[in-house]
PDB file of C-alpha atoms and ligand atoms in Angstrom:
ATOM      1  CA  UNK A   1     113.756  82.841 107.585  1.00 42.00           C
ATOM      2  CA  UNK A   2     114.558  80.627 111.000  1.00 44.00           C
ATOM      3  CA  UNK A   3     113.378  81.591 114.157  1.00 44.00           C
ATOM      4  CA  UNK A   4     115.475  83.199 117.044  1.00 44.00           C
ATOM      5  CA  UNK A   5     116.803  80.623 119.481  1.00 41.00           C
ATOM      6  CA  UNK A   6     114.722  81.412 122.947  1.00 41.00           C
ATOM      7  CA  UNK A   7     115.153  80.688 126.383  1.00 41.00           C
ATOM      8  CA  UNK A   8     111.395  79.670 126.492  1.00 42.00           C
ATOM      9  CA  UNK A   9     111.671  76.612 123.911  1.00 40.00           C
ATOM     10  CA  UNK A  10     107.678  76.053 124.460  1.00 42.00           C
ATOM     11  CA  UNK A  11     106.869  79.296 123.355  1.00 41.00           C
ATOM     12  CA  UNK A  12     109.555  79.421 120.177  1.00 44.00           C
ATOM     13  CA  UNK A  13     108.405  76.071 119.236  1.00 40.00           C
ATOM     14  CA  UNK A  14     104.943  76.735 118.785  1.00 41.00           C
ATOM     15  CA  UNK A  15     105.591  80.023 116.951  1.00 49.00           C
ATOM     16  CA  UNK A  16     107.677  78.021 114.537  1.00 46.00           C
ATOM     17  CA  UNK A  17     104.972  75.761 113.653  1.00 50.00           C
ATOM     18  CA  UNK A  18     102.315  78.204 113.492  1.00 67.00           C
ATOM     19  CA  UNK A  19     104.188  80.139 110.801  1.00 80.00           C
ATOM     20  CA  UNK A  20     105.336  78.901 108.189  1.00 84.00           C
ATOM     21  CA  UNK A  21     107.111  80.768 104.952  1.00 89.00           C
ATOM     22  CA  UNK A  22     106.362  79.745 101.620  1.00 90.00           C
ATOM     23  CA  UNK A  23     108.286  80.594  98.524  1.00 92.00           C
ATOM     24  CA  UNK A  24     106.424  82.807  95.860  1.00 96.00           C
ATOM     25  CA  UNK A  25     106.792  84.316  92.573  1.00 97.00           C
ATOM     26  CA  UNK A  26     106.057  87.344  92.091  1.00 98.00           C
ATOM     27  CA  UNK A  27     106.072  90.314  89.179  1.00 98.00           C
ATOM     28  CA  UNK A  28     107.844  93.772  89.673  1.00 98.00           C
ATOM     29  CA  UNK A  29     108.478  96.685  86.987  1.00 98.00           C
ATOM     30  CA  UNK A  30     111.651  98.794  87.697  1.00 98.00           C
ATOM     31  CA  UNK A  31     110.699 102.227  87.681  1.00 98.00           C
ATOM     32  CA  UNK A  32     113.078 103.516  85.308  1.00 98.00           C
ATOM     33  CA  UNK A  33     110.416 106.094  83.934  1.00 98.00           C
ATOM     34  CA  UNK A  34     108.676 106.822  87.334  1.00 98.00           C
ATOM     35  CA  UNK A  35     107.179 110.159  87.529  1.00 98.00           C
ATOM     36  CA  UNK A  36     103.962 111.992  88.508  1.00 98.00           C
ATOM     37  CA  UNK A  37     102.601 113.895  85.671  1.00 97.00           C
ATOM     38  CA  UNK A  38      98.955 113.768  86.600  1.00 98.00           C
ATOM     39  CA  UNK A  39      96.552 113.371  89.249  1.00 98.00           C
ATOM     40  CA  UNK A  40      94.093 110.102  89.517  1.00 98.00           C
ATOM     41  CA  UNK A  41      94.400 109.777  93.463  1.00 97.00           C
ATOM     42  CA  UNK A  42      94.797 112.157  96.664  1.00 97.00           C
ATOM     43  CA  UNK A  43      98.463 111.103  97.155  1.00 97.00           C
ATOM     44  CA  UNK A  44      99.301 112.413  93.711  1.00 98.00           C
ATOM     45  CA  UNK A  45     100.752 116.040  93.068  1.00 98.00           C
ATOM     46  CA  UNK A  46     102.242 116.600  89.776  1.00 98.00           C
ATOM     47  CA  UNK A  47     103.634 119.979  91.212  1.00 98.00           C
ATOM     48  CA  UNK A  48     106.442 117.981  93.540  1.00 97.00           C
ATOM     49  CA  UNK A  49     109.121 116.894  91.968  1.00 96.00           C
ATOM     50  CA  UNK A  50     110.168 112.859  92.089  1.00 97.00           C
ATOM     51  CA  UNK A  51     113.454 111.776  91.793  1.00 98.00           C
ATOM     52  CA  UNK A  52     113.495 108.950  89.625  1.00 98.00           C
ATOM     53  CA  UNK A  53     117.058 107.454  90.446  1.00 98.00           C
ATOM     54  CA  UNK A  54     115.839 107.627  94.464  1.00 98.00           C
ATOM     55  CA  UNK A  55     112.738 105.403  93.524  1.00 98.00           C
ATOM     56  CA  UNK A  56     115.216 102.770  91.519  1.00 98.00           C
ATOM     57  CA  UNK A  57     117.384 102.833  94.280  1.00 98.00           C
ATOM     58  CA  UNK A  58     114.243 102.135  97.005  1.00 98.00           C
ATOM     59  CA  UNK A  59     113.009  99.657  94.683  1.00 98.00           C
ATOM     60  CA  UNK A  60     116.035  97.461  94.310  1.00 98.00           C
ATOM     61  CA  UNK A  61     115.624  97.482  97.805  1.00 98.00           C
ATOM     62  CA  UNK A  62     112.215  95.680  98.041  1.00 98.00           C
ATOM     63  CA  UNK A  63     113.363  93.532  95.227  1.00 98.00           C
ATOM     64  CA  UNK A  64     116.455  92.354  96.977  1.00 98.00           C
ATOM     65  CA  UNK A  65     114.556  91.792 100.154  1.00 98.00           C
ATOM     66  CA  UNK A  66     112.341  89.285  98.006  1.00 98.00           C
ATOM     67  CA  UNK A  67     115.202  87.261  96.647  1.00 98.00           C
ATOM     68  CA  UNK A  68     117.145  87.513 100.319  1.00 97.00           C
ATOM     69  CA  UNK A  69     114.040  86.186 101.589  1.00 97.00           C
ATOM     70  CA  UNK A  70     113.805  82.793  98.937  1.00 97.00           C
ATOM     71  CA  UNK A  71     111.185  84.566  96.187  1.00 97.00           C
ATOM     72  CA  UNK A  72     111.757  84.545  92.611  1.00 98.00           C
ATOM     73  CA  UNK A  73     111.415  87.929  91.019  1.00 98.00           C
ATOM     74  CA  UNK A  74     110.139  88.194  86.927  1.00 98.00           C
ATOM     75  CA  UNK A  75     110.391  91.670  85.552  1.00 98.00           C
ATOM     76  CA  UNK A  76     108.388  93.703  83.081  1.00 98.00           C
ATOM     77  CA  UNK A  77     109.911  96.318  81.552  1.00 98.00           C
ATOM     78  CA  UNK A  78     108.653  99.624  82.162  1.00 98.00           C
ATOM     79  CA  UNK A  79     107.252 101.747  78.788  1.00 98.00           C
ATOM     80  CA  UNK A  80     108.279 105.377  78.898  1.00 97.00           C
ATOM     81  CA  UNK A  81     105.126 106.956  79.330  1.00 97.00           C
ATOM     82  CA  UNK A  82     103.662 104.765  81.393  1.00 98.00           C
ATOM     83  CA  UNK A  83     104.635 106.481  84.814  1.00 98.00           C
ATOM     84  CA  UNK A  84     102.325 104.043  86.885  1.00 98.00           C
ATOM     85  CA  UNK A  85     103.364 100.851  85.098  1.00 98.00           C
ATOM     86  CA  UNK A  86     105.598 100.569  88.454  1.00 98.00           C
ATOM     87  CA  UNK A  87     102.849  99.263  90.382  1.00 98.00           C
ATOM     88  CA  UNK A  88     102.541  95.821  89.027  1.00 98.00           C
ATOM     89  CA  UNK A  89      99.973  94.888  91.353  1.00 98.00           C
ATOM     90  CA  UNK A  90      97.483  96.380  88.912  1.00 98.00           C
ATOM     91  CA  UNK A  91      98.527  94.774  85.587  1.00 98.00           C
ATOM     92  CA  UNK A  92      96.380  91.298  86.658  1.00 98.00           C
ATOM     93  CA  UNK A  93      95.362  89.074  88.839  1.00 98.00           C
ATOM     94  CA  UNK A  94      96.505  85.043  88.505  1.00 98.00           C
ATOM     95  CA  UNK A  95      95.491  82.092  89.987  1.00 98.00           C
ATOM     96  CA  UNK A  96      95.887  78.780  88.615  1.00 96.00           C
ATOM     97  CA  UNK A  97      98.185  80.152  85.817  1.00 98.00           C
ATOM     98  CA  UNK A  98      95.290  81.607  84.588  1.00 98.00           C
ATOM     99  CA  UNK A  99      95.868  85.859  84.346  1.00 98.00           C
ATOM    100  CA  UNK A 100      92.742  87.811  84.548  1.00 98.00           C
ATOM    101  CA  UNK A 101      93.781  91.071  82.593  1.00 98.00           C
ATOM    102  CA  UNK A 102      93.416  94.569  83.853  1.00 98.00           C
ATOM    103  CA  UNK A 103      91.291  97.271  82.261  1.00 98.00           C
ATOM    104  CA  UNK A 104      92.128 100.662  83.731  1.00 98.00           C
ATOM    105  CA  UNK A 105      89.255 103.250  85.225  1.00 98.00           C
ATOM    106  CA  UNK A 106      91.839 106.018  83.951  1.00 98.00           C
ATOM    107  CA  UNK A 107      92.843 107.029  80.392  1.00 98.00           C
ATOM    108  CA  UNK A 108      95.964 107.468  82.193  1.00 98.00           C
ATOM    109  CA  UNK A 109      96.764 104.264  82.764  1.00 98.00           C
ATOM    110  CA  UNK A 110      94.535 102.305  79.867  1.00 98.00           C
ATOM    111  CA  UNK A 111      98.036 101.622  77.860  1.00 98.00           C
ATOM    112  CA  UNK A 112      99.130  98.991  80.700  1.00 98.00           C
ATOM    113  CA  UNK A 113      96.299  96.423  80.526  1.00 98.00           C
ATOM    114  CA  UNK A 114      97.373  95.204  77.130  1.00 98.00           C
ATOM    115  CA  UNK A 115     101.263  95.825  77.528  1.00 98.00           C
ATOM    116  CA  UNK A 116     100.788  93.648  80.887  1.00 98.00           C
ATOM    117  CA  UNK A 117      98.605  90.830  79.166  1.00 98.00           C
ATOM    118  CA  UNK A 118     101.547  90.905  76.240  1.00 98.00           C
ATOM    119  CA  UNK A 119     103.737  89.861  79.321  1.00 98.00           C
ATOM    120  CA  UNK A 120     101.732  87.212  80.506  1.00 98.00           C
ATOM    121  CA  UNK A 121     101.137  85.648  77.039  1.00 98.00           C
ATOM    122  CA  UNK A 122     104.902  85.466  76.223  1.00 98.00           C
ATOM    123  CA  UNK A 123     105.250  83.911  79.757  1.00 98.00           C
ATOM    124  CA  UNK A 124     102.953  81.055  79.114  1.00 98.00           C
ATOM    125  CA  UNK A 125      99.911  82.124  81.356  1.00 98.00           C
ATOM    126  CA  UNK A 126      96.330  81.664  79.915  1.00 98.00           C
ATOM    127  CA  UNK A 127      95.088  85.115  79.631  1.00 98.00           C
ATOM    128  CA  UNK A 128      91.619  86.105  79.830  1.00 98.00           C
ATOM    129  CA  UNK A 129      91.050  89.781  78.536  1.00 98.00           C
ATOM    130  CA  UNK A 130      88.362  91.204  80.565  1.00 98.00           C
ATOM    131  CA  UNK A 131      84.858  92.525  79.656  1.00 98.00           C
ATOM    132  CA  UNK A 132      84.685  94.875  82.895  1.00 98.00           C
ATOM    133  CA  UNK A 133      87.006  97.756  84.266  1.00 98.00           C
ATOM    134  CA  UNK A 134      89.344  96.141  87.030  1.00 98.00           C
ATOM    135  CA  UNK A 135      92.890  97.131  88.312  1.00 98.00           C
ATOM    136  CA  UNK A 136      94.294  93.050  89.027  1.00 98.00           C
ATOM    137  CA  UNK A 137      95.664  92.781  92.189  1.00 98.00           C
ATOM    138  CA  UNK A 138      95.109  96.196  93.499  1.00 98.00           C
ATOM    139  CA  UNK A 139      91.095  95.560  94.055  1.00 98.00           C
ATOM    140  CA  UNK A 140      91.308  91.574  94.200  1.00 98.00           C
ATOM    141  CA  UNK A 141      92.991  89.384  96.719  1.00 98.00           C
ATOM    142  CA  UNK A 142      93.178  85.554  97.415  1.00 97.00           C
ATOM    143  CA  UNK A 143      92.283  84.423 101.116  1.00 96.00           C
ATOM    144  CA  UNK A 144      92.304  80.710 101.745  1.00 93.00           C
ATOM    145  CA  UNK A 145      89.719  79.552  99.199  1.00 93.00           C
ATOM    146  CA  UNK A 146      88.046  82.809  98.803  1.00 96.00           C
ATOM    147  CA  UNK A 147      88.728  86.026  96.766  1.00 98.00           C
ATOM    148  CA  UNK A 148      88.098  89.179  98.344  1.00 98.00           C
ATOM    149  CA  UNK A 149      87.253  91.852  95.681  1.00 98.00           C
ATOM    150  CA  UNK A 150      87.298  95.431  96.409  1.00 98.00           C
ATOM    151  CA  UNK A 151      84.967  98.270  94.369  1.00 98.00           C
ATOM    152  CA  UNK A 152      84.066 102.133  94.801  1.00 98.00           C
ATOM    153  CA  UNK A 153      86.717 104.056  93.451  1.00 98.00           C
ATOM    154  CA  UNK A 154      88.428 101.563  90.666  1.00 98.00           C
ATOM    155  CA  UNK A 155      87.050  98.397  89.961  1.00 97.00           C
ATOM    156  CA  UNK A 156      83.753  97.752  88.862  1.00 97.00           C
ATOM    157  CA  UNK A 157      81.569  95.029  90.776  1.00 97.00           C
ATOM    158  CA  UNK A 158      80.706  93.311  87.271  1.00 97.00           C
ATOM    159  CA  UNK A 159      84.357  92.276  87.081  1.00 98.00           C
ATOM    160  CA  UNK A 160      83.482  90.598  90.503  1.00 98.00           C
ATOM    161  CA  UNK A 161      81.066  88.260  88.950  1.00 98.00           C
ATOM    162  CA  UNK A 162      83.352  87.833  85.992  1.00 98.00           C
ATOM    163  CA  UNK A 163      86.095  86.805  88.253  1.00 98.00           C
ATOM    164  CA  UNK A 164      84.264  84.228  89.970  1.00 98.00           C
ATOM    165  CA  UNK A 165      83.252  82.756  86.829  1.00 98.00           C
ATOM    166  CA  UNK A 166      86.518  82.501  85.999  1.00 98.00           C
ATOM    167  CA  UNK A 167      87.994  80.850  88.760  1.00 98.00           C
ATOM    168  CA  UNK A 168      85.272  79.336  90.003  1.00 97.00           C
ATOM    169  CA  UNK A 169      85.669  80.384  93.729  1.00 97.00           C
ATOM    170  CA  UNK A 170      83.795  82.566  96.216  1.00 97.00           C
ATOM    171  CA  UNK A 171      84.255  86.341  95.587  1.00 98.00           C
ATOM    172  CA  UNK A 172      83.359  88.670  98.735  1.00 98.00           C
ATOM    173  CA  UNK A 173      82.500  92.021  97.308  1.00 98.00           C
ATOM    174  CA  UNK A 174      83.846  95.110  99.493  1.00 98.00           C
ATOM    175  CA  UNK A 175      82.922  98.733  99.315  1.00 98.00           C
ATOM    176  CA  UNK A 176      85.869 100.705 100.013  1.00 98.00           C
ATOM    177  CA  UNK A 177      84.647 104.111 101.019  1.00 98.00           C
ATOM    178  CA  UNK A 178      87.770 106.563 101.744  1.00 98.00           C
ATOM    179  CA  UNK A 179      89.217 108.394  98.575  1.00 98.00           C
ATOM    180  CA  UNK A 180      92.738 107.803 100.544  1.00 97.00           C
ATOM    181  CA  UNK A 181      92.230 103.978 100.252  1.00 98.00           C
ATOM    182  CA  UNK A 182      91.343 103.813  96.905  1.00 98.00           C
ATOM    183  CA  UNK A 183      92.313 100.085  95.859  1.00 98.00           C
ATOM    184  CA  UNK A 184      91.601  97.124  98.476  1.00 98.00           C
ATOM    185  CA  UNK A 185      95.309  96.469  98.754  1.00 98.00           C
ATOM    186  CA  UNK A 186      95.741  99.722 100.408  1.00 98.00           C
ATOM    187  CA  UNK A 187      92.914  98.561 103.034  1.00 98.00           C
ATOM    188  CA  UNK A 188      94.026  94.946 103.565  1.00 98.00           C
ATOM    189  CA  UNK A 189      96.851  93.196 103.989  1.00 98.00           C
ATOM    190  CA  UNK A 190      96.411  89.029 103.511  1.00 97.00           C
ATOM    191  CA  UNK A 191      98.909  87.487 106.399  1.00 96.00           C
ATOM    192  CA  UNK A 192      98.744  84.034 105.197  1.00 90.00           C
ATOM    193  CA  UNK A 193      96.986  82.950 101.967  1.00 86.00           C
ATOM    194  CA  UNK A 194      97.119  79.286 102.472  1.00 86.00           C
ATOM    195  CA  UNK A 195      93.538  77.582 103.481  1.00 78.00           C
ATOM    196  CA  UNK A 196      95.315  74.767 105.796  1.00 81.00           C
ATOM    197  CA  UNK A 197      94.148  74.587 109.330  1.00 75.00           C
ATOM    198  CA  UNK A 198      97.354  76.453 110.762  1.00 77.00           C
ATOM    199  CA  UNK A 199      96.646  78.942 113.396  1.00 76.00           C
ATOM    200  CA  UNK A 200      96.465  82.357 111.182  1.00 80.00           C
ATOM    201  CA  UNK A 201      95.506  80.433 107.971  1.00 82.00           C
ATOM    202  CA  UNK A 202      93.959  82.517 105.782  1.00 86.00           C
ATOM    203  CA  UNK A 203      94.124  85.760 108.412  1.00 93.00           C
ATOM    204  CA  UNK A 204      94.310  89.357 107.419  1.00 97.00           C
ATOM    205  CA  UNK A 205      95.027  92.820 108.804  1.00 98.00           C
ATOM    206  CA  UNK A 206      92.915  95.949 107.922  1.00 98.00           C
ATOM    207  CA  UNK A 207      91.412  99.238 108.179  1.00 98.00           C
ATOM    208  CA  UNK A 208      87.654  99.210 109.160  1.00 98.00           C
ATOM    209  CA  UNK A 209      87.064 102.615 108.190  1.00 98.00           C
ATOM    210  CA  UNK A 210      87.992 102.099 104.704  1.00 98.00           C
ATOM    211  CA  UNK A 211      85.044  99.953 104.436  1.00 98.00           C
ATOM    212  CA  UNK A 212      80.869 101.200 104.423  1.00 98.00           C
ATOM    213  CA  UNK A 213      78.866  99.385 107.426  1.00 98.00           C
ATOM    214  CA  UNK A 214      77.587  96.051 105.555  1.00 98.00           C
ATOM    215  CA  UNK A 215      81.663  95.428 104.435  1.00 98.00           C
ATOM    216  CA  UNK A 216      82.994  95.975 107.867  1.00 98.00           C
ATOM    217  CA  UNK A 217      80.332  93.743 109.494  1.00 98.00           C
ATOM    218  CA  UNK A 218      81.133  90.956 106.722  1.00 98.00           C
ATOM    219  CA  UNK A 219      84.917  91.195 107.455  1.00 98.00           C
ATOM    220  CA  UNK A 220      84.372  90.906 111.231  1.00 97.00           C
ATOM    221  CA  UNK A 221      82.227  87.940 110.858  1.00 97.00           C
ATOM    222  CA  UNK A 222      84.609  86.074 108.736  1.00 96.00           C
ATOM    223  CA  UNK A 223      87.966  87.436 110.273  1.00 96.00           C
ATOM    224  CA  UNK A 224      87.044  87.884 113.861  1.00 95.00           C
ATOM    225  CA  UNK A 225      91.068  87.454 114.425  1.00 94.00           C
ATOM    226  CA  UNK A 226      92.248  89.919 111.879  1.00 97.00           C
ATOM    227  CA  UNK A 227      94.597  92.709 112.985  1.00 97.00           C
ATOM    228  CA  UNK A 228      93.091  95.874 113.165  1.00 98.00           C
ATOM    229  CA  UNK A 229      95.453  98.749 112.077  1.00 98.00           C
ATOM    230  CA  UNK A 230      95.204 101.578 113.010  1.00 98.00           C
ATOM    231  CA  UNK A 231      94.730 105.121 110.645  1.00 97.00           C
ATOM    232  CA  UNK A 232      98.032 106.692 111.325  1.00 98.00           C
ATOM    233  CA  UNK A 233      99.885 102.878 109.922  1.00 98.00           C
ATOM    234  CA  UNK A 234      97.408 102.804 107.070  1.00 98.00           C
ATOM    235  CA  UNK A 235      98.099 106.568 106.015  1.00 97.00           C
ATOM    236  CA  UNK A 236     101.685 105.525 105.249  1.00 97.00           C
ATOM    237  CA  UNK A 237     100.221 102.524 103.309  1.00 98.00           C
ATOM    238  CA  UNK A 238     100.921 100.271 106.182  1.00 98.00           C
ATOM    239  CA  UNK A 239      98.483  97.832 104.925  1.00 98.00           C
ATOM    240  CA  UNK A 240     100.234  97.669 101.328  1.00 98.00           C
ATOM    241  CA  UNK A 241     102.251  94.831 102.326  1.00 98.00           C
ATOM    242  CA  UNK A 242     103.580  91.203 101.634  1.00 98.00           C
ATOM    243  CA  UNK A 243     103.285  88.196 103.325  1.00 97.00           C
ATOM    244  CA  UNK A 244     104.847  84.635 102.904  1.00 95.00           C
ATOM    245  CA  UNK A 245     103.111  83.562 105.915  1.00 94.00           C
ATOM    246  CA  UNK A 246     106.095  84.443 108.472  1.00 95.00           C
ATOM    247  CA  UNK A 247     107.864  87.087 106.857  1.00 97.00           C
ATOM    248  CA  UNK A 248     105.755  90.794 106.309  1.00 98.00           C
ATOM    249  CA  UNK A 249     107.439  93.305 104.295  1.00 98.00           C
ATOM    250  CA  UNK A 250     105.845  96.310 105.004  1.00 98.00           C
ATOM    251  CA  UNK A 251     106.270 100.171 104.851  1.00 98.00           C
ATOM    252  CA  UNK A 252     109.162 101.114 107.532  1.00 98.00           C
ATOM    253  CA  UNK A 253     106.848 104.008 108.448  1.00 98.00           C
ATOM    254  CA  UNK A 254     104.313 101.778 109.830  1.00 98.00           C
ATOM    255  CA  UNK A 255     105.505 101.054 113.441  1.00 98.00           C
ATOM    256  CA  UNK A 256     102.567 100.404 114.848  1.00 98.00           C
ATOM    257  CA  UNK A 257     101.450  97.457 112.382  1.00 98.00           C
ATOM    258  CA  UNK A 258     104.898  96.512 112.841  1.00 98.00           C
ATOM    259  CA  UNK A 259     104.789  96.045 116.631  1.00 98.00           C
ATOM    260  CA  UNK A 260     101.356  94.105 115.935  1.00 98.00           C
ATOM    261  CA  UNK A 261     102.574  91.747 113.596  1.00 97.00           C
ATOM    262  CA  UNK A 262     105.555  90.874 116.053  1.00 97.00           C
ATOM    263  CA  UNK A 263     103.288  90.233 118.836  1.00 96.00           C
ATOM    264  CA  UNK A 264     101.396  87.719 116.413  1.00 95.00           C
ATOM    265  CA  UNK A 265     104.788  86.184 115.917  1.00 94.00           C
ATOM    266  CA  UNK A 266     105.301  87.398 112.488  1.00 96.00           C
ATOM    267  CA  UNK A 267     108.619  88.615 111.118  1.00 97.00           C
ATOM    268  CA  UNK A 268     107.822  92.288 109.731  1.00 98.00           C
ATOM    269  CA  UNK A 269     110.592  93.569 107.400  1.00 98.00           C
ATOM    270  CA  UNK A 270     110.484  97.562 106.864  1.00 98.00           C
ATOM    271  CA  UNK A 271     111.432  99.021 103.484  1.00 98.00           C
ATOM    272  CA  UNK A 272     111.268 102.859 102.599  1.00 98.00           C
ATOM    273  CA  UNK A 273     109.815 102.935  99.335  1.00 98.00           C
ATOM    274  CA  UNK A 274     109.103 107.079  99.870  1.00 97.00           C
ATOM    275  CA  UNK A 275     109.496 107.798  96.447  1.00 98.00           C
ATOM    276  CA  UNK A 276     107.199 105.871  95.189  1.00 98.00           C
ATOM    277  CA  UNK A 277     104.515 106.961  97.759  1.00 97.00           C
ATOM    278  CA  UNK A 278     104.060 109.712  95.558  1.00 97.00           C
ATOM    279  CA  UNK A 279     102.135 107.879  93.369  1.00 98.00           C
ATOM    280  CA  UNK A 280      99.785 106.828  95.788  1.00 97.00           C
ATOM    281  CA  UNK A 281     101.838 103.181  96.014  1.00 97.00           C
ATOM    282  CA  UNK A 282     103.367 101.268  98.417  1.00 98.00           C
ATOM    283  CA  UNK A 283     105.285  97.591  98.752  1.00 98.00           C
ATOM    284  CA  UNK A 284     102.189  95.719  97.518  1.00 98.00           C
ATOM    285  CA  UNK A 285     101.660  97.786  94.625  1.00 98.00           C
ATOM    286  CA  UNK A 286     104.831  97.575  93.264  1.00 98.00           C
ATOM    287  CA  UNK A 287     104.407  93.279  93.355  1.00 98.00           C
ATOM    288  CA  UNK A 288     102.116  90.864  91.505  1.00 98.00           C
ATOM    289  CA  UNK A 289     101.868  87.540  92.844  1.00 98.00           C
ATOM    290  CA  UNK A 290     102.181  84.925  90.167  1.00 98.00           C
ATOM    291  CA  UNK A 291     100.468  81.595  90.923  1.00 97.00           C
ATOM    292  CA  UNK A 292     101.242  79.076  88.393  1.00 91.00           C
TER     293      UNK A 292
HETATM  294  N1  LIG B 301      98.999 106.096  90.804  1.00 91.19           N
HETATM  295  C1  LIG B 301      98.517 104.687  90.913  1.00 91.19           C
HETATM  296  C2  LIG B 301      97.228 104.700  90.518  1.00 91.19           C
HETATM  297  O1  LIG B 301      96.475 106.010  91.328  1.00 91.19           O
HETATM  298  C3  LIG B 301      98.766 103.930  92.097  1.00 91.19           C
HETATM  299  C4  LIG B 301      98.364 102.242  91.917  1.00 91.19           C
HETATM  300  C5  LIG B 301      98.625 102.032  93.250  1.00 91.19           C
HETATM  301  N2  LIG B 301      98.296 100.874  92.911  1.00 91.19           N
HETATM  302  C6  LIG B 301      97.815  99.700  94.064  1.00 91.19           C
HETATM  303  N3  LIG B 301      97.697  98.203  93.876  1.00 91.19           N
HETATM  304  N4  LIG B 301      97.448 100.504  95.088  1.00 91.19           N
HETATM  305  O2  LIG B 301      96.469 103.937  90.215  1.00 91.19           O
END
């Protein structure tokens, strides 16, 4: 995680202090039973065959990448018959050791909610059983002291109020309008979650056209320095990424976003999850942040 040596020390020094990598803890689910047997988003087509062993190998690369970056990864076992359980980001939302459980929109995924809540319980989290439909970190993200919350396709806006009550933080509702970007984490990437005064703290990248006009205006007002990503990069789930404040793990096919990140002094790391993309998920979908 060191910054490359440059012949322009002033520039590199500034970058090194601008972008601080922080160690994170993630929850992942190895795709042992991954396949596509139903269609609940435009990416899925049960007629297209999936290769479970390839999915596992690609997933392993993502896991290994986090370990190499110094992060901690915890695992939940996939349950046979719950193919989408591999997208652990949907299993809940965890801040301050409080795990707000998921309550899925589609019947095909509903059994995942209790399975994840059991895991949180067994691992010492303060579990809150949700009263409203919500798909965890797929639709909730922490940026500084604010929680951005998506609605339109999956999580109900009532869950936004519930999250505001539970965590005592400001929650900003954002309306998603494009079915290809059905979860907030397909349309926004958090580049720096911290609330510090460091440059780019609390900054994001996003796809403007994924939101209605009022939500777009809200994003412009709050994040004037955001990276605006192209339809092409968002269209390979490039925004579905994980940043530690310096290293940003992204879809390897999102080459435009990769260049934008590099320009800003981040260190983009491309990973190919083509098999998991057949279920409509990428890097972030396979990763749930555990904030103790
Ligand atoms: N097939 C899953 C679904 O449609 C994909 C979930 C992707 N997860 C995410 N965090 N965006 O629900």
